[in-house]
């Protein structure tokens, strides 16, 4: 094969569809023993080494390359040698977290001091490919790209050490053929920064099915939050015809659900770029058309401000999905911090159409709106943001408590959310800042923030974690996950106690009004 595309095994695993299991790759073997990880690590199917369902990014690059290259294969990482021949020119690997520098991973690995499974699987794959090249005396190029490629630029010595020939950074669909030709001809730089972004028309439609039925509905965001790479890219919206084409590629392959990817689903086809008032009709129509072809559709990401500004979207999408107490619409949402002052500095557009001073109120009432219509938000917060104060961190812990108590009181069994704390990683317009050092920069406030976030996750797991369908696998593994979370919480309690902090001491909830609409 001329061109071989692949990804490391943390991007081709289903983790038995367990709740929160996608985070397992971020952990080190010291926390998740290899024998347990191997048992949970169920790889996606393949046909003679070709991935039946592949990571969406690989499907996009595959579609772009097929416009010029005849022989392109998307190979399972465990079977990549089957396709490497004398005529192979490039083996390209996409990656999310190659060196374990991602925000979740940095929390689990003591600030990168322990190797994560994402790092282990990526480096072992590259070493395997390189060794095969040397043993067979072949001269193909090893190329790495994807959302995590920046990590290898930060740790540039790893590029040489691993034997990577070229690193590609940026969106590539509009330039990938040109870049690959230059690599083949020997004219390409070691580190290739692709200039600009492809227009919606330049982004090809996938031709083979993607993992989890993922399809993109827009790219970029436009809100301009300083801490986030996608947010500083221009927003481009896919037309309905393109989206439906990709849904049908997946449905023909037996996918009965669609995972609609965007940085913010409430920004889809937005026209009001001053106040960011969602285009309600466009978002509702999107789900209506998709759900004519699949049984279930949920978004990947969204902004709580957009949800609160347009609860009609939540209501209609829930109706279209037949959402109820046992069938939720899941969505990942950035909470970041409870501090209006800090948010104003690093992402003032994030709270629009509301004011930054209203941020805690938006979070409480936005979560109420989510839950009222059976949407389950998985929030992420950031620990160690530049400029944060101890009060900011304590207030983030207090906000989690406030949301938990007020929503349970108002909504009862419909009140559900989780909060996953992430370590600050310098990205976007904050690239010049330092990584948060989880080992040396923990303060009482940061400990409280992390502790109460994990307590909320444990509570959800102990009360059924409503977004997960009951079954034998979840029945068997949920106790194990709960045990792991209790171990984490006990570890935080002991560490805090040694440093004179009582994380179990009750915190005063914030005084925020819960609106009823």
PDB file of C-alpha atoms in Angstrom, residues 118-258:
ATOM      1  CA  UNK A 118      -1.712   6.968  25.916  1.00  0.00           C
ATOM      2  CA  UNK A 119       2.040   7.576  25.911  1.00  0.00           C
ATOM      3  CA  UNK A 120       2.908   3.880  26.218  1.00  0.00           C
ATOM      4  CA  UNK A 121       0.612   2.826  23.364  1.00  0.00           C
ATOM      5  CA  UNK A 122       1.704   5.661  21.065  1.00  0.00           C
ATOM      6  CA  UNK A 123       5.439   5.247  21.584  1.00  0.00           C
ATOM      7  CA  UNK A 124       5.264   1.448  21.304  1.00  0.00           C
ATOM      8  CA  UNK A 125       3.390   1.778  17.988  1.00  0.00           C
ATOM      9  CA  UNK A 126       5.943   4.201  16.547  1.00  0.00           C
ATOM     10  CA  UNK A 127       8.815   2.006  17.740  1.00  0.00           C
ATOM     11  CA  UNK A 128       7.174  -1.055  16.183  1.00  0.00           C
ATOM     12  CA  UNK A 129       6.768   0.691  12.828  1.00  0.00           C
ATOM     13  CA  UNK A 130      10.338   1.990  12.945  1.00  0.00           C
ATOM     14  CA  UNK A 131      11.766  -1.408  13.851  1.00  0.00           C
ATOM     15  CA  UNK A 132       9.852  -3.055  11.006  1.00  0.00           C
ATOM     16  CA  UNK A 133      11.217  -0.437   8.609  1.00  0.00           C
ATOM     17  CA  UNK A 134      14.779  -1.114   9.729  1.00  0.00           C
ATOM     18  CA  UNK A 135      14.492  -4.921   9.698  1.00  0.00           C
ATOM     19  CA  UNK A 136      12.961  -4.939   6.198  1.00  0.00           C
ATOM     20  CA  UNK A 137      15.292  -2.258   4.867  1.00  0.00           C
ATOM     21  CA  UNK A 138      12.431  -0.052   3.679  1.00  0.00           C
ATOM     22  CA  UNK A 139      12.498   3.708   3.156  1.00  0.00           C
ATOM     23  CA  UNK A 140       8.930   4.878   3.805  1.00  0.00           C
ATOM     24  CA  UNK A 141       8.387   7.951   5.975  1.00  0.00           C
ATOM     25  CA  UNK A 142       6.772   7.919   9.414  1.00  0.00           C
ATOM     26  CA  UNK A 143       4.458  10.921   9.727  1.00  0.00           C
ATOM     27  CA  UNK A 144       2.535  11.981  12.837  1.00  0.00           C
ATOM     28  CA  UNK A 145      -0.373  14.429  13.052  1.00  0.00           C
ATOM     29  CA  UNK A 146      -3.678  14.933  14.806  1.00  0.00           C
ATOM     30  CA  UNK A 147      -4.946  16.990  17.748  1.00  0.00           C
ATOM     31  CA  UNK A 148      -2.074  15.898  20.008  1.00  0.00           C
ATOM     32  CA  UNK A 149       0.764  16.625  17.584  1.00  0.00           C
ATOM     33  CA  UNK A 150       1.621  19.811  19.499  1.00  0.00           C
ATOM     34  CA  UNK A 151       2.989  17.677  22.345  1.00  0.00           C
ATOM     35  CA  UNK A 152       5.795  16.404  20.137  1.00  0.00           C
ATOM     36  CA  UNK A 153       6.704  19.947  19.156  1.00  0.00           C
ATOM     37  CA  UNK A 154       6.881  20.886  22.843  1.00  0.00           C
ATOM     38  CA  UNK A 155       9.135  17.858  23.466  1.00  0.00           C
ATOM     39  CA  UNK A 156      10.985  18.001  20.158  1.00  0.00           C
ATOM     40  CA  UNK A 157      13.742  15.610  21.241  1.00  0.00           C
ATOM     41  CA  UNK A 158      11.123  12.836  21.270  1.00  0.00           C
ATOM     42  CA  UNK A 159      10.715  13.208  17.492  1.00  0.00           C
ATOM     43  CA  UNK A 160      14.306  12.134  16.886  1.00  0.00           C
ATOM     44  CA  UNK A 161      14.307   9.548  19.628  1.00  0.00           C
ATOM     45  CA  UNK A 162      11.234   7.797  18.215  1.00  0.00           C
ATOM     46  CA  UNK A 163      12.388   7.987  14.596  1.00  0.00           C
ATOM     47  CA  UNK A 164       9.517  10.171  13.400  1.00  0.00           C
ATOM     48  CA  UNK A 165      10.353  11.724  10.034  1.00  0.00           C
ATOM     49  CA  UNK A 166       7.716  14.460   9.921  1.00  0.00           C
ATOM     50  CA  UNK A 167       5.283  16.100  12.320  1.00  0.00           C
ATOM     51  CA  UNK A 168       2.216  17.855  10.884  1.00  0.00           C
ATOM     52  CA  UNK A 169       0.435  20.495  12.964  1.00  0.00           C
ATOM     53  CA  UNK A 170      -2.850  22.101  11.988  1.00  0.00           C
ATOM     54  CA  UNK A 171      -5.957  21.304   9.964  1.00  0.00           C
ATOM     55  CA  UNK A 172      -4.800  19.573   6.818  1.00  0.00           C
ATOM     56  CA  UNK A 173      -7.598  18.502   4.475  1.00  0.00           C
ATOM     57  CA  UNK A 174      -6.987  21.404   2.062  1.00  0.00           C
ATOM     58  CA  UNK A 175      -3.215  20.800   1.966  1.00  0.00           C
ATOM     59  CA  UNK A 176      -2.678  17.115   2.738  1.00  0.00           C
ATOM     60  CA  UNK A 177      -2.025  15.951  -0.829  1.00  0.00           C
ATOM     61  CA  UNK A 178       0.510  18.741  -1.394  1.00  0.00           C
ATOM     62  CA  UNK A 179       2.169  18.026   1.965  1.00  0.00           C
ATOM     63  CA  UNK A 180       2.391  14.274   1.303  1.00  0.00           C
ATOM     64  CA  UNK A 181       3.862  14.869  -2.173  1.00  0.00           C
ATOM     65  CA  UNK A 182       6.515  17.142  -0.665  1.00  0.00           C
ATOM     66  CA  UNK A 183       7.303  14.482   1.945  1.00  0.00           C
ATOM     67  CA  UNK A 184       7.676  11.859  -0.790  1.00  0.00           C
ATOM     68  CA  UNK A 185       9.926  14.161  -2.824  1.00  0.00           C
ATOM     69  CA  UNK A 186      12.099  15.032   0.164  1.00  0.00           C
ATOM     70  CA  UNK A 187      11.256  18.740   0.263  1.00  0.00           C
ATOM     71  CA  UNK A 188       9.191  18.866   3.448  1.00  0.00           C
ATOM     72  CA  UNK A 189      10.349  20.319   6.752  1.00  0.00           C
ATOM     73  CA  UNK A 190      10.696  18.106   9.795  1.00  0.00           C
ATOM     74  CA  UNK A 191       7.889  19.996  11.530  1.00  0.00           C
ATOM     75  CA  UNK A 192       5.207  21.150   9.113  1.00  0.00           C
ATOM     76  CA  UNK A 193       2.818  23.892  10.214  1.00  0.00           C
ATOM     77  CA  UNK A 194      -0.119  23.909   7.824  1.00  0.00           C
ATOM     78  CA  UNK A 195      -1.174  27.486   7.154  1.00  0.00           C
ATOM     79  CA  UNK A 196      -4.797  28.546   7.349  1.00  0.00           C
ATOM     80  CA  UNK A 197      -7.852  26.357   7.638  1.00  0.00           C
ATOM     81  CA  UNK A 198      -9.904  24.525   5.030  1.00  0.00           C
ATOM     82  CA  UNK A 199     -13.269  25.985   4.142  1.00  0.00           C
ATOM     83  CA  UNK A 200     -16.339  23.814   4.663  1.00  0.00           C
ATOM     84  CA  UNK A 201     -16.240  23.024   0.924  1.00  0.00           C
ATOM     85  CA  UNK A 202     -12.598  21.899   1.151  1.00  0.00           C
ATOM     86  CA  UNK A 203     -13.307  19.419   3.949  1.00  0.00           C
ATOM     87  CA  UNK A 204     -14.188  16.098   2.280  1.00  0.00           C
ATOM     88  CA  UNK A 205     -17.080  13.838   3.182  1.00  0.00           C
ATOM     89  CA  UNK A 206     -16.021  10.549   4.762  1.00  0.00           C
ATOM     90  CA  UNK A 207     -16.326   7.513   2.499  1.00  0.00           C
ATOM     91  CA  UNK A 208     -16.047   4.797   5.156  1.00  0.00           C
ATOM     92  CA  UNK A 209     -17.687   4.506   8.603  1.00  0.00           C
ATOM     93  CA  UNK A 210     -16.362   6.259  11.678  1.00  0.00           C
ATOM     94  CA  UNK A 211     -16.111   4.942  15.221  1.00  0.00           C
ATOM     95  CA  UNK A 212     -19.179   5.581  17.429  1.00  0.00           C
ATOM     96  CA  UNK A 213     -21.021   7.048  14.465  1.00  0.00           C
ATOM     97  CA  UNK A 214     -19.157  10.319  14.884  1.00  0.00           C
ATOM     98  CA  UNK A 215     -19.707  13.028  12.312  1.00  0.00           C
ATOM     99  CA  UNK A 216     -18.706  16.666  12.325  1.00  0.00           C
ATOM    100  CA  UNK A 217     -21.342  19.384  11.956  1.00  0.00           C
ATOM    101  CA  UNK A 218     -19.037  22.384  12.254  1.00  0.00           C
ATOM    102  CA  UNK A 219     -15.392  23.153  12.846  1.00  0.00           C
ATOM    103  CA  UNK A 220     -13.848  25.868  14.955  1.00  0.00           C
ATOM    104  CA  UNK A 221     -15.785  27.960  17.412  1.00  0.00           C
ATOM    105  CA  UNK A 222     -15.198  31.675  17.153  1.00  0.00           C
ATOM    106  CA  UNK A 223     -15.780  32.592  20.810  1.00  0.00           C
ATOM    107  CA  UNK A 224     -12.045  33.217  21.205  1.00  0.00           C
ATOM    108  CA  UNK A 225     -11.382  31.787  24.674  1.00  0.00           C
ATOM    109  CA  UNK A 226      -7.658  32.219  25.310  1.00  0.00           C
ATOM    110  CA  UNK A 227      -7.109  28.776  26.867  1.00  0.00           C
ATOM    111  CA  UNK A 228      -8.523  26.726  23.965  1.00  0.00           C
ATOM    112  CA  UNK A 229      -7.090  26.035  20.495  1.00  0.00           C
ATOM    113  CA  UNK A 230     -10.384  25.328  18.631  1.00  0.00           C
ATOM    114  CA  UNK A 231     -11.971  28.466  20.055  1.00  0.00           C
ATOM    115  CA  UNK A 232      -9.509  30.732  18.263  1.00  0.00           C
ATOM    116  CA  UNK A 233     -10.239  29.152  14.879  1.00  0.00           C
ATOM    117  CA  UNK A 234     -12.829  30.527  12.517  1.00  0.00           C
ATOM    118  CA  UNK A 235     -16.175  28.733  12.725  1.00  0.00           C
ATOM    119  CA  UNK A 236     -17.210  26.822   9.599  1.00  0.00           C
ATOM    120  CA  UNK A 237     -20.595  25.145   9.314  1.00  0.00           C
ATOM    121  CA  UNK A 238     -21.310  22.004   7.312  1.00  0.00           C
ATOM    122  CA  UNK A 239     -24.402  22.201   5.107  1.00  0.00           C
ATOM    123  CA  UNK A 240     -27.164  19.735   5.933  1.00  0.00           C
ATOM    124  CA  UNK A 241     -26.534  17.690   2.774  1.00  0.00           C
ATOM    125  CA  UNK A 242     -22.924  16.996   3.809  1.00  0.00           C
ATOM    126  CA  UNK A 243     -23.938  16.010   7.336  1.00  0.00           C
ATOM    127  CA  UNK A 244     -26.645  13.639   6.114  1.00  0.00           C
ATOM    128  CA  UNK A 245     -24.220  12.053   3.641  1.00  0.00           C
ATOM    129  CA  UNK A 246     -21.900  11.148   6.505  1.00  0.00           C
ATOM    130  CA  UNK A 247     -24.746   9.913   8.707  1.00  0.00           C
ATOM    131  CA  UNK A 248     -25.775   7.593   5.887  1.00  0.00           C
ATOM    132  CA  UNK A 249     -22.216   6.306   5.419  1.00  0.00           C
ATOM    133  CA  UNK A 250     -22.354   5.188   9.047  1.00  0.00           C
ATOM    134  CA  UNK A 251     -25.951   3.943   9.037  1.00  0.00           C
ATOM    135  CA  UNK A 252     -25.282   1.737   5.987  1.00  0.00           C
ATOM    136  CA  UNK A 253     -22.512   0.107   8.030  1.00  0.00           C
ATOM    137  CA  UNK A 254     -24.953  -0.703  10.824  1.00  0.00           C
ATOM    138  CA  UNK A 255     -24.500   2.330  13.075  1.00  0.00           C
ATOM    139  CA  UNK A 256     -27.839   3.118  14.717  1.00  0.00           C
ATOM    140  CA  UNK A 257     -26.721   6.295  16.475  1.00  0.00           C
ATOM    141  CA  UNK A 258     -24.906   9.485  15.548  1.00  0.00           C
TER     142      UNK A 258
END
